[in-house]
mmCIF file of C-alpha atoms in Angstrom:
data_model
loop_
_atom_site.group_PDB
_atom_site.id
_atom_site.type_symbol
_atom_site.label_atom_id
_atom_site.label_comp_id
_atom_site.label_asym_id
_atom_site.label_seq_id
_atom_site.Cartn_x
_atom_site.Cartn_y
_atom_site.Cartn_z
ATOM 1 C CA MET A 1 90.992 -1.407 -43.165
ATOM 2 C CA THR A 2 88.575 -4.283 -42.627
ATOM 3 C CA ILE A 3 85.006 -3.160 -41.957
ATOM 4 C CA PRO A 4 82.966 -5.136 -39.389
ATOM 5 C CA THR A 5 79.252 -5.877 -39.738
ATOM 6 C CA SER A 6 77.454 -6.641 -36.466
ATOM 7 C CA THR A 7 74.230 -8.605 -36.028
ATOM 8 C CA ARG A 8 72.518 -10.766 -33.392
ATOM 9 C CA LEU A 9 71.878 -14.499 -33.198
ATOM 10 C CA ALA A 10 68.471 -15.907 -32.223
ATOM 11 C CA ASP A 11 69.322 -15.997 -28.506
ATOM 12 C CA GLY A 12 70.756 -12.463 -28.446
ATOM 13 C CA ARG A 13 74.468 -13.242 -28.771
ATOM 14 C CA GLU A 14 76.503 -10.868 -30.939
ATOM 15 C CA LEU A 15 77.897 -12.025 -34.294
ATOM 16 C CA ILE A 16 80.327 -9.868 -36.273
ATOM 17 C CA TYR A 17 81.339 -10.462 -39.888
ATOM 18 C CA PHE A 18 84.756 -9.245 -41.065
ATOM 19 C CA ASP A 19 85.140 -9.078 -44.845
ATOM 20 C CA ASP A 20 88.419 -9.189 -46.763
ATOM 21 C CA GLY A 21 89.353 -5.720 -47.961
ATOM 22 C CA ALA A 22 87.840 -2.357 -47.143
ATOM 23 C CA THR A 23 84.317 -2.931 -48.474
ATOM 24 C CA ALA A 24 81.671 -4.494 -46.265
ATOM 25 C CA HIS A 25 79.342 -6.983 -47.916
ATOM 26 C CA SER A 26 75.645 -7.253 -47.201
ATOM 27 C CA HIS A 27 75.006 -9.681 -44.342
ATOM 28 C CA THR A 28 71.236 -9.671 -43.941
ATOM 29 C CA ALA A 29 70.510 -13.340 -43.178
ATOM 30 C CA VAL A 30 68.580 -13.890 -39.942
ATOM 31 C CA ASP A 31 69.177 -16.670 -37.441
ATOM 32 C CA THR A 32 65.882 -18.565 -37.397
ATOM 33 C CA ARG A 33 66.781 -21.257 -34.869
ATOM 34 C CA PRO A 34 64.347 -21.672 -31.952
ATOM 35 C CA LEU A 35 66.880 -20.735 -29.249
ATOM 36 C CA ASP A 36 65.877 -19.504 -25.805
ATOM 37 C CA PRO A 37 67.056 -15.956 -25.015
ATOM 38 C CA ARG A 38 70.376 -16.031 -23.213
ATOM 39 C CA SER A 39 70.598 -14.389 -19.816
ATOM 40 C CA GLY A 40 73.595 -13.006 -17.966
ATOM 41 C CA ASP A 41 72.265 -14.875 -14.941
ATOM 42 C CA ASN A 42 73.617 -18.074 -16.523
ATOM 43 C CA THR A 43 77.216 -17.057 -15.800
ATOM 44 C CA GLY A 44 79.294 -19.829 -14.174
ATOM 45 C CA GLU A 45 81.343 -19.605 -11.012
ATOM 46 C CA LEU A 46 84.843 -18.582 -9.999
ATOM 47 C CA ARG A 47 86.489 -20.160 -6.966
ATOM 48 C CA PHE A 48 89.665 -18.928 -5.310
ATOM 49 C CA ASP A 49 92.475 -21.435 -4.768
ATOM 50 C CA ALA A 50 94.108 -20.243 -1.559
ATOM 51 C CA LEU A 51 97.097 -22.603 -2.098
ATOM 52 C CA THR A 52 98.229 -20.852 -5.267
ATOM 53 C CA GLY A 53 96.358 -17.556 -5.356
ATOM 54 C CA ASP A 54 94.691 -18.597 -8.645
ATOM 55 C CA TRP A 55 91.091 -18.198 -9.719
ATOM 56 C CA VAL A 56 89.469 -21.364 -11.123
ATOM 57 C CA ALA A 57 86.402 -21.216 -13.368
ATOM 58 C CA ILE A 58 83.729 -23.811 -12.612
ATOM 59 C CA ALA A 59 81.820 -24.308 -15.885
ATOM 60 C CA ALA A 60 79.809 -27.503 -15.539
ATOM 61 C CA HIS A 61 77.387 -26.342 -18.251
ATOM 62 C CA ARG A 62 80.128 -26.898 -20.848
ATOM 63 C CA GLN A 63 79.760 -30.678 -20.538
ATOM 64 C CA THR A 64 76.949 -30.489 -23.104
ATOM 65 C CA ARG A 65 78.876 -28.455 -25.718
ATOM 66 C CA THR A 66 79.208 -29.674 -29.304
ATOM 67 C CA TYR A 67 81.929 -32.311 -29.743
ATOM 68 C CA LEU A 68 83.495 -33.164 -33.141
ATOM 69 C CA PRO A 69 80.269 -33.133 -35.181
ATOM 70 C CA PRO A 70 80.207 -34.496 -38.757
ATOM 71 C CA ALA A 71 80.899 -31.956 -41.502
ATOM 72 C CA ASP A 72 77.242 -31.626 -42.473
ATOM 73 C CA GLN A 73 76.397 -30.546 -38.901
ATOM 74 C CA CYS A 74 79.314 -28.167 -38.305
ATOM 75 C CA PRO A 75 78.228 -25.056 -36.359
ATOM 76 C CA LEU A 76 80.926 -22.896 -37.997
ATOM 77 C CA CYS A 77 80.061 -23.571 -41.638
ATOM 78 C CA PRO A 78 77.710 -21.145 -43.416
ATOM 79 C CA THR A 79 74.050 -21.957 -42.847
ATOM 80 C CA THR A 80 72.277 -24.201 -45.359
ATOM 81 C CA GLY A 81 68.760 -25.577 -45.445
ATOM 82 C CA ALA A 82 70.039 -28.792 -43.860
ATOM 83 C CA ASN A 83 72.367 -27.175 -41.333
ATOM 84 C CA LEU A 84 71.231 -24.118 -39.370
ATOM 85 C CA SER A 85 74.615 -23.164 -37.976
ATOM 86 C CA GLU A 86 75.919 -20.438 -35.676
ATOM 87 C CA ILE A 87 76.582 -18.326 -38.776
ATOM 88 C CA PRO A 88 73.259 -17.608 -40.549
ATOM 89 C CA ASP A 89 74.712 -16.158 -43.753
ATOM 90 C CA SER A 90 75.300 -18.430 -46.749
ATOM 91 C CA GLY A 91 78.839 -17.093 -47.072
ATOM 92 C CA TYR A 92 81.398 -15.097 -45.115
ATOM 93 C CA ASP A 93 85.133 -14.365 -44.899
ATOM 94 C CA VAL A 94 85.798 -14.216 -41.132
ATOM 95 C CA ALA A 95 83.133 -14.375 -38.419
ATOM 96 C CA VAL A 96 83.339 -13.745 -34.667
ATOM 97 C CA PHE A 97 80.542 -14.574 -32.251
ATOM 98 C CA GLU A 98 79.927 -15.043 -28.552
ATOM 99 C CA ASN A 99 80.442 -18.659 -27.519
ATOM 100 C CA ARG A 100 77.202 -20.532 -26.870
ATOM 101 C CA PHE A 101 78.980 -22.550 -24.140
ATOM 102 C CA PRO A 102 81.281 -19.982 -22.502
ATOM 103 C CA SER A 103 83.771 -20.699 -19.730
ATOM 104 C CA LEU A 104 83.441 -17.055 -18.683
ATOM 105 C CA GLY A 105 80.485 -14.651 -18.920
ATOM 106 C CA PRO A 106 78.373 -13.481 -20.584
ATOM 107 C CA ALA A 107 77.955 -11.139 -17.588
ATOM 108 C CA VAL A 108 80.887 -8.848 -16.786
ATOM 109 C CA GLY A 109 81.947 -7.354 -13.487
ATOM 110 C CA LEU A 110 84.583 -7.406 -10.758
ATOM 111 C CA VAL A 111 85.920 -10.453 -8.931
ATOM 112 C CA PRO A 112 85.704 -10.418 -5.106
ATOM 113 C CA GLU A 113 88.374 -8.348 -3.367
ATOM 114 C CA ASN A 114 90.783 -9.790 -0.755
ATOM 115 C CA PRO A 115 89.803 -13.439 -1.442
ATOM 116 C CA THR A 116 90.602 -16.235 1.020
ATOM 117 C CA TRP A 117 89.791 -19.951 1.228
ATOM 118 C CA GLY A 118 86.142 -20.452 0.367
ATOM 119 C CA THR A 119 85.789 -17.247 -1.653
ATOM 120 C CA LYS A 120 83.725 -17.640 -4.782
ATOM 121 C CA GLY A 121 82.031 -15.316 -7.225
ATOM 122 C CA ARG A 122 80.503 -15.163 -10.669
ATOM 123 C CA ALA A 123 82.728 -16.151 -13.615
ATOM 124 C CA PHE A 124 82.609 -12.729 -15.193
ATOM 125 C CA GLY A 125 84.145 -12.276 -18.627
ATOM 126 C CA ARG A 126 83.540 -12.959 -22.286
ATOM 127 C CA CYS A 127 84.340 -15.907 -24.567
ATOM 128 C CA GLU A 128 84.193 -15.544 -28.343
ATOM 129 C CA VAL A 129 84.758 -17.891 -31.286
ATOM 130 C CA VAL A 130 86.677 -16.744 -34.377
ATOM 131 C CA ALA A 131 85.900 -18.675 -37.585
ATOM 132 C CA PHE A 132 88.873 -18.096 -39.916
ATOM 133 C CA THR A 133 87.182 -19.290 -43.092
ATOM 134 C CA PRO A 134 83.853 -20.667 -44.351
ATOM 135 C CA GLU A 135 85.701 -23.790 -45.551
ATOM 136 C CA HIS A 136 85.238 -26.758 -43.224
ATOM 137 C CA THR A 137 88.647 -28.272 -43.932
ATOM 138 C CA GLY A 138 92.110 -26.769 -43.921
ATOM 139 C CA SER A 139 93.984 -24.676 -41.384
ATOM 140 C CA PHE A 140 95.160 -21.156 -40.670
ATOM 141 C CA GLY A 141 98.426 -21.951 -42.454
ATOM 142 C CA GLY A 142 96.478 -22.597 -45.643
ATOM 143 C CA LEU A 143 94.831 -19.152 -45.668
ATOM 144 C CA SER A 144 95.800 -16.443 -48.127
ATOM 145 C CA THR A 145 97.836 -13.507 -46.824
ATOM 146 C CA GLU A 146 94.787 -11.286 -47.359
ATOM 147 C CA ARG A 147 92.609 -13.564 -45.231
ATOM 148 C CA ALA A 148 95.240 -13.794 -42.486
ATOM 149 C CA ARG A 149 95.326 -9.990 -42.454
ATOM 150 C CA THR A 150 91.531 -9.931 -42.061
ATOM 151 C CA VAL A 151 91.795 -12.242 -39.048
ATOM 152 C CA ILE A 152 94.421 -9.949 -37.515
ATOM 153 C CA ASP A 153 92.060 -7.005 -37.982
ATOM 154 C CA ALA A 154 89.311 -9.036 -36.316
ATOM 155 C CA TRP A 155 91.601 -9.832 -33.368
ATOM 156 C CA ALA A 156 92.493 -6.138 -33.078
ATOM 157 C CA HIS A 157 88.843 -5.061 -33.229
ATOM 158 C CA ARG A 158 87.784 -7.552 -30.579
ATOM 159 C CA THR A 159 90.779 -6.778 -28.353
ATOM 160 C CA GLU A 160 89.829 -3.109 -28.293
ATOM 161 C CA ALA A 161 86.119 -3.800 -27.724
ATOM 162 C CA LEU A 162 86.615 -6.449 -25.031
ATOM 163 C CA SER A 163 89.251 -4.380 -23.223
ATOM 164 C CA ALA A 164 86.621 -1.651 -22.767
ATOM 165 C CA LEU A 165 84.148 -3.930 -20.961
ATOM 166 C CA PRO A 166 83.715 -3.362 -17.205
ATOM 167 C CA GLY A 167 86.013 -5.457 -15.044
ATOM 168 C CA ILE A 168 88.101 -7.009 -17.857
ATOM 169 C CA LYS A 169 91.775 -7.435 -16.885
ATOM 170 C CA GLN A 170 93.205 -9.472 -19.766
ATOM 171 C CA VAL A 171 92.226 -10.252 -23.394
ATOM 172 C CA PHE A 172 93.672 -13.467 -24.833
ATOM 173 C CA PRO A 173 93.230 -14.596 -28.469
ATOM 174 C CA PHE A 174 94.336 -18.193 -29.086
ATOM 175 C CA GLU A 175 93.943 -21.230 -31.308
ATOM 176 C CA ASN A 176 93.963 -24.906 -30.348
ATOM 177 C CA ARG A 177 94.773 -26.880 -33.500
ATOM 178 C CA GLY A 178 94.440 -30.679 -33.772
ATOM 179 C CA GLN A 179 92.772 -33.469 -31.838
ATOM 180 C CA ASP A 180 96.022 -34.121 -29.966
ATOM 181 C CA ILE A 181 95.535 -30.678 -28.410
ATOM 182 C CA GLY A 182 91.883 -31.404 -27.593
ATOM 183 C CA VAL A 183 89.870 -29.460 -30.168
ATOM 184 C CA THR A 184 86.116 -30.065 -30.189
ATOM 185 C CA LEU A 185 85.491 -28.721 -33.723
ATOM 186 C CA HIS A 186 87.462 -29.570 -36.876
ATOM 187 C CA HIS A 187 86.539 -26.327 -38.688
ATOM 188 C CA PRO A 188 89.513 -23.885 -38.677
ATOM 189 C CA HIS A 189 88.841 -21.501 -35.812
ATOM 190 C CA GLY A 190 90.239 -19.859 -32.721
ATOM 191 C CA GLN A 191 88.884 -18.268 -29.572
ATOM 192 C CA ILE A 192 89.199 -15.094 -27.536
ATOM 193 C CA TYR A 193 88.891 -15.053 -23.739
ATOM 194 C CA ALA A 194 88.384 -11.811 -21.843
ATOM 195 C CA TYR A 195 89.224 -12.495 -18.177
ATOM 196 C CA SER A 196 88.024 -10.605 -15.127
ATOM 197 C CA TYR A 197 91.403 -11.361 -13.505
ATOM 198 C CA VAL A 198 95.002 -11.644 -14.713
ATOM 199 C CA PRO A 199 95.600 -15.379 -15.427
ATOM 200 C CA PRO A 200 98.503 -17.082 -13.596
ATOM 201 C CA ARG A 201 101.008 -17.305 -16.471
ATOM 202 C CA SER A 202 100.279 -13.790 -17.606
ATOM 203 C CA ALA A 203 100.797 -12.591 -14.040
ATOM 204 C CA VAL A 204 104.212 -14.295 -13.874
ATOM 205 C CA MET A 205 105.318 -12.767 -17.199
ATOM 206 C CA ALA A 206 103.940 -9.358 -16.230
ATOM 207 C CA ALA A 207 105.862 -9.398 -12.943
ATOM 208 C CA ALA A 208 109.103 -10.311 -14.747
ATOM 209 C CA ALA A 209 108.531 -7.566 -17.335
ATOM 210 C CA LEU A 210 107.799 -4.961 -14.654
ATOM 211 C CA SER A 211 110.875 -5.956 -12.640
ATOM 212 C CA HIS A 212 113.107 -5.616 -15.725
ATOM 213 C CA LEU A 213 111.635 -2.236 -16.640
ATOM 214 C CA GLN A 214 112.114 -0.898 -13.115
ATOM 215 C CA ALA A 215 115.652 -2.290 -12.830
ATOM 216 C CA SER A 216 116.617 -0.457 -16.031
ATOM 217 C CA GLY A 217 115.204 2.797 -14.749
ATOM 218 C CA GLY A 218 112.412 2.632 -17.294
ATOM 219 C CA ARG A 219 114.827 2.490 -20.237
ATOM 220 C CA GLU A 220 114.526 -1.155 -21.330
ATOM 221 C CA THR A 221 111.624 -3.569 -21.711
ATOM 222 C CA LEU A 222 112.199 -7.268 -21.121
ATOM 223 C CA LEU A 223 110.963 -8.512 -24.497
ATOM 224 C CA GLY A 224 112.789 -5.677 -26.259
ATOM 225 C CA THR A 225 116.025 -6.857 -24.645
ATOM 226 C CA ILE A 226 115.310 -10.507 -25.433
ATOM 227 C CA VAL A 227 114.511 -9.980 -29.115
ATOM 228 C CA ALA A 228 117.657 -7.850 -29.497
ATOM 229 C CA GLN A 229 119.780 -10.605 -27.934
ATOM 230 C CA GLU A 230 118.144 -13.317 -30.061
ATOM 231 C CA SER A 231 118.796 -11.205 -33.143
ATOM 232 C CA GLU A 232 122.443 -10.662 -32.215
ATOM 233 C CA SER A 233 122.935 -14.385 -31.580
ATOM 234 C CA GLY A 234 121.040 -15.500 -34.680
ATOM 235 C CA GLU A 235 121.368 -19.224 -33.924
ATOM 236 C CA ARG A 236 117.717 -19.582 -32.893
ATOM 237 C CA MET A 237 116.289 -17.069 -35.368
ATOM 238 C CA ILE A 238 113.828 -18.389 -37.969
ATOM 239 C CA ALA A 239 112.664 -15.265 -39.781
ATOM 240 C CA GLN A 240 113.240 -11.532 -39.424
ATOM 241 C CA GLY A 241 111.392 -8.601 -40.946
ATOM 242 C CA GLU A 242 111.334 -4.864 -40.525
ATOM 243 C CA TYR A 243 108.796 -5.017 -37.704
ATOM 244 C CA PHE A 244 108.872 -8.582 -36.265
ATOM 245 C CA SER A 245 111.251 -11.436 -35.492
ATOM 246 C CA ALA A 246 110.375 -15.140 -35.259
ATOM 247 C CA TYR A 247 112.663 -17.368 -33.208
ATOM 248 C CA VAL A 248 112.888 -20.425 -30.987
ATOM 249 C CA PRO A 249 113.415 -18.980 -27.490
ATOM 250 C CA PHE A 250 116.666 -19.608 -25.609
ATOM 251 C CA ALA A 251 114.875 -21.612 -22.875
ATOM 252 C CA ALA A 252 112.102 -23.228 -24.930
ATOM 253 C CA HIS A 253 109.764 -25.316 -22.777
ATOM 254 C CA MET A 254 108.346 -27.482 -25.557
ATOM 255 C CA PRO A 255 109.887 -29.600 -28.351
ATOM 256 C CA LEU A 256 108.461 -27.161 -30.889
ATOM 257 C CA GLU A 257 108.198 -23.589 -29.638
ATOM 258 C CA ILE A 258 108.324 -20.412 -31.701
ATOM 259 C CA HIS A 259 107.911 -16.826 -30.548
ATOM 260 C CA ILE A 260 107.028 -13.898 -32.805
ATOM 261 C CA THR A 261 107.857 -10.572 -31.172
ATOM 262 C CA PRO A 262 107.437 -7.018 -32.514
ATOM 263 C CA HIS A 263 110.471 -4.745 -32.640
ATOM 264 C CA ARG A 264 108.351 -1.845 -31.400
ATOM 265 C CA HIS A 265 106.951 -1.850 -27.868
ATOM 266 C CA VAL A 266 103.192 -2.314 -28.296
ATOM 267 C CA PRO A 267 100.724 -3.761 -25.759
ATOM 268 C CA ASP A 268 98.285 -5.565 -28.051
ATOM 269 C CA PHE A 269 96.841 -6.214 -31.519
ATOM 270 C CA ALA A 270 94.892 -2.951 -31.458
ATOM 271 C CA ALA A 271 98.113 -0.918 -31.168
ATOM 272 C CA LEU A 272 99.681 -2.383 -34.349
ATOM 273 C CA ASN A 273 99.743 -0.072 -37.372
ATOM 274 C CA ASP A 274 98.836 -1.194 -40.909
ATOM 275 C CA ALA A 275 102.424 -1.947 -41.963
ATOM 276 C CA GLU A 276 102.992 -4.071 -38.853
ATOM 277 C CA ARG A 277 99.758 -5.987 -39.417
ATOM 278 C CA ASP A 278 100.735 -6.663 -43.027
ATOM 279 C CA GLU A 279 104.121 -8.081 -42.040
ATOM 280 C CA LEU A 280 102.680 -10.068 -39.141
ATOM 281 C CA ALA A 281 100.162 -11.777 -41.462
ATOM 282 C CA ALA A 282 102.948 -12.906 -43.796
ATOM 283 C CA MET A 283 105.354 -13.952 -41.022
ATOM 284 C CA TYR A 284 102.719 -15.888 -39.086
ATOM 285 C CA LEU A 285 101.796 -17.850 -42.211
ATOM 286 C CA ASP A 286 105.502 -18.491 -42.854
ATOM 287 C CA VAL A 287 105.944 -19.940 -39.363
ATOM 288 C CA LEU A 288 102.780 -22.072 -39.465
ATOM 289 C CA ARG A 289 103.724 -23.537 -42.835
ATOM 290 C CA ARG A 290 107.221 -24.439 -41.671
ATOM 291 C CA LEU A 291 105.659 -26.138 -38.663
ATOM 292 C CA ASP A 292 103.250 -28.112 -40.847
ATOM 293 C CA ASN A 293 105.931 -29.092 -43.351
ATOM 294 C CA LEU A 294 108.150 -30.710 -40.705
ATOM 295 C CA TYR A 295 106.386 -34.050 -40.974
ATOM 296 C CA GLY A 296 104.061 -35.968 -43.229
ATOM 297 C CA THR A 297 100.962 -35.055 -41.236
ATOM 298 C CA PRO A 298 99.677 -31.730 -39.819
ATOM 299 C CA THR A 299 101.314 -30.602 -36.584
ATOM 300 C CA PRO A 300 99.069 -29.974 -33.553
ATOM 301 C CA TYR A 301 99.753 -26.693 -31.803
ATOM 302 C CA ILE A 302 98.566 -24.016 -29.402
ATOM 303 C CA SER A 303 98.874 -20.492 -30.759
ATOM 304 C CA ALA A 304 98.849 -18.087 -27.798
ATOM 305 C CA TRP A 305 98.755 -14.351 -28.472
ATOM 306 C CA HIS A 306 99.992 -12.714 -25.277
ATOM 307 C CA GLN A 307 98.809 -9.140 -24.774
ATOM 308 C CA ALA A 308 99.650 -6.764 -21.942
ATOM 309 C CA PRO A 309 97.299 -6.932 -18.944
ATOM 310 C CA LEU A 310 94.961 -3.968 -18.566
ATOM 311 C CA ASP A 311 96.212 -3.293 -15.027
ATOM 312 C CA SER A 312 97.673 0.229 -14.968
ATOM 313 C CA LEU A 313 100.814 -0.877 -13.089
ATOM 314 C CA LEU A 314 101.587 -3.923 -15.246
ATOM 315 C CA ARG A 315 100.553 -2.691 -18.691
ATOM 316 C CA PRO A 316 103.450 -0.280 -19.473
ATOM 317 C CA ALA A 317 105.998 -3.123 -19.185
ATOM 318 C CA GLY A 318 104.074 -5.759 -21.150
ATOM 319 C CA ARG A 319 104.795 -6.324 -24.833
ATOM 320 C CA PHE A 320 102.487 -8.099 -27.256
ATOM 321 C CA HIS A 321 103.909 -11.334 -28.685
ATOM 322 C CA LEU A 322 103.028 -14.814 -29.927
ATOM 323 C CA GLU A 323 104.029 -18.067 -28.230
ATOM 324 C CA LEU A 324 103.382 -20.971 -30.593
ATOM 325 C CA THR A 325 103.936 -24.405 -29.020
ATOM 326 C CA SER A 326 103.478 -28.025 -30.034
ATOM 327 C CA PRO A 327 103.926 -31.203 -27.973
ATOM 328 C CA ARG A 328 105.141 -33.051 -31.082
ATOM 329 C CA ARG A 329 108.694 -34.275 -30.470
ATOM 330 C CA ALA A 330 108.897 -36.607 -33.491
ATOM 331 C CA ALA A 331 106.715 -37.682 -36.383
ATOM 332 C CA ASP A 332 105.065 -40.371 -34.255
ATOM 333 C CA LYS A 333 105.705 -39.110 -30.719
ATOM 334 C CA LEU A 334 104.090 -36.503 -28.474
ATOM 335 C CA LYS A 335 105.442 -34.964 -25.294
ATOM 336 C CA PHE A 336 102.962 -35.427 -22.466
ATOM 337 C CA LEU A 337 103.004 -33.079 -19.503
ATOM 338 C CA ALA A 338 103.461 -35.588 -16.709
ATOM 339 C CA GLY A 339 104.907 -35.392 -13.189
ATOM 340 C CA SER A 340 107.600 -32.720 -13.425
ATOM 341 C CA GLU A 341 105.780 -30.441 -15.857
ATOM 342 C CA ALA A 342 102.136 -30.871 -14.830
ATOM 343 C CA ALA A 343 102.654 -31.153 -11.078
ATOM 344 C CA MET A 344 105.673 -28.911 -10.527
ATOM 345 C CA GLY A 345 105.743 -26.637 -13.569
ATOM 346 C CA ALA A 346 109.379 -27.697 -14.088
ATOM 347 C CA PHE A 347 109.774 -28.327 -17.817
ATOM 348 C CA ILE A 348 112.246 -30.712 -19.409
ATOM 349 C CA ASN A 349 112.797 -30.256 -23.147
ATOM 350 C CA ASP A 350 113.927 -33.310 -25.144
ATOM 351 C CA THR A 351 115.390 -31.195 -27.963
ATOM 352 C CA THR A 352 117.751 -28.236 -28.057
ATOM 353 C CA PRO A 353 116.304 -24.902 -29.179
ATOM 354 C CA GLU A 354 119.248 -24.420 -31.548
ATOM 355 C CA GLN A 355 118.616 -27.760 -33.276
ATOM 356 C CA THR A 356 114.896 -27.054 -33.584
ATOM 357 C CA ALA A 357 115.559 -23.606 -35.056
ATOM 358 C CA ALA A 358 117.992 -25.033 -37.615
ATOM 359 C CA VAL A 359 115.443 -27.618 -38.758
ATOM 360 C CA LEU A 360 112.690 -25.009 -39.007
ATOM 361 C CA ARG A 361 114.929 -22.656 -41.017
ATOM 362 C CA ALA A 362 115.626 -25.480 -43.468
ATOM 363 C CA THR A 363 111.946 -26.409 -43.789
ATOM 364 C CA SER A 364 109.817 -25.029 -46.624
ATOM 365 C CA ALA A 365 107.486 -22.125 -45.865
ATOM 366 C CA GLU A 366 105.304 -22.923 -48.868
ATOM 367 C CA PRO A 367 101.713 -24.123 -48.327
ATOM 368 C CA ARG A 368 101.942 -27.687 -47.098
ATOM 369 C CA PRO A 369 102.533 -30.234 -49.901
ATOM 370 C CA ALA A 370 101.699 -33.924 -49.712
ATOM 371 C CA ALA A 371 104.725 -35.401 -47.964
ATOM 372 C CA THR A 372 106.307 -38.617 -49.161
ATOM 373 C CA ALA A 373 107.242 -41.379 -46.763
ATOM 374 C CA ALA A 374 110.943 -40.753 -47.455
ATOM 375 C CA THR A 375 110.623 -37.042 -46.697
ATOM 376 C CA ALA A 376 108.737 -37.685 -43.471
ATOM 377 C CA SER A 377 111.353 -40.218 -42.366
ATOM 378 C CA ALA A 378 114.211 -37.802 -43.048
ATOM 379 C CA GLN A 379 112.497 -34.996 -41.153
ATOM 380 C CA LYS A 380 111.739 -37.269 -38.228
ATOM 381 C CA ALA A 381 115.426 -38.215 -37.969
ATOM 382 C CA ALA A 382 116.472 -34.563 -38.173
ATOM 383 C CA ILE A 383 114.574 -33.378 -35.118
ATOM 384 C CA SER A 384 114.210 -36.499 -32.963
#
């Protein structure tokens, strides 16, 4: 099991190193940057949208956050004499630290009860950054299986720790990959948000899961039923293991959408056993590499790890799973969320899930090779 090593940055934020394997390395470097101590009083604001029932975080302080710095000024690379980064050690495997420009937190607490129009409160919560590798270039799909397993252990560790904070209702690990998605740092990394409320999409999925569980008399979970039906059909399945299945969902919203769902009913990363974590590391890399090998250039994506809300009513019905989506609908085309999708939440998919699954099954799961123009053209024709 991966052993974490915790330390503090110059302004008091927590930094945790996660080393590959079961032996912790010595991480004694000190952050010497002249940073002002961070205070929980700097927490942003939440405002209640009475039209939808949603909470909206107002985080104007994030306008000054780091934006696509050159490689020699990357805040996620190991510290050097010329670059005093967010990670003071000269080397690491995986590192997790509190975001210097958080959308939520660093203070934690409860949102106002019985909100109406005009209700606002502090944006309680926690935002963390997960650096997957000390290498500035590359992607998660290029990691070794051992490193991917270390990241999974880091996600599990942080899920358990963040879930225990006062007022936290949902813990959400995710990765935005590629400038087309809107990343602000090129270095391979993800984030973890710990919300003081159940976010809108999670609330919708939780309600559907609870309704299904209750309708079955507590005998069937929604995602358990779905993964069994996808397995029986097989036409949208991409990869199956002993503990997980990867498939394009029956009603995929996006041109490229892949779900990875455990066969056992578990609420989050922390509940996965060692064998499940091992298989998940390999299957996730398989899926990411297929996605990247579709075209001649890397595929932008959002990797969303959905975990059960911490609400005692909703949690028993919620099953941990991945929803991996990309707006890429052809080698040189992106799907933009315009009127129907952005304004009404009514998605229109330009490809069939069955066709997308067939193309992904036929695509190599090896680490991404340099694609030739002919290969890229053939792949573009296959899915467009």
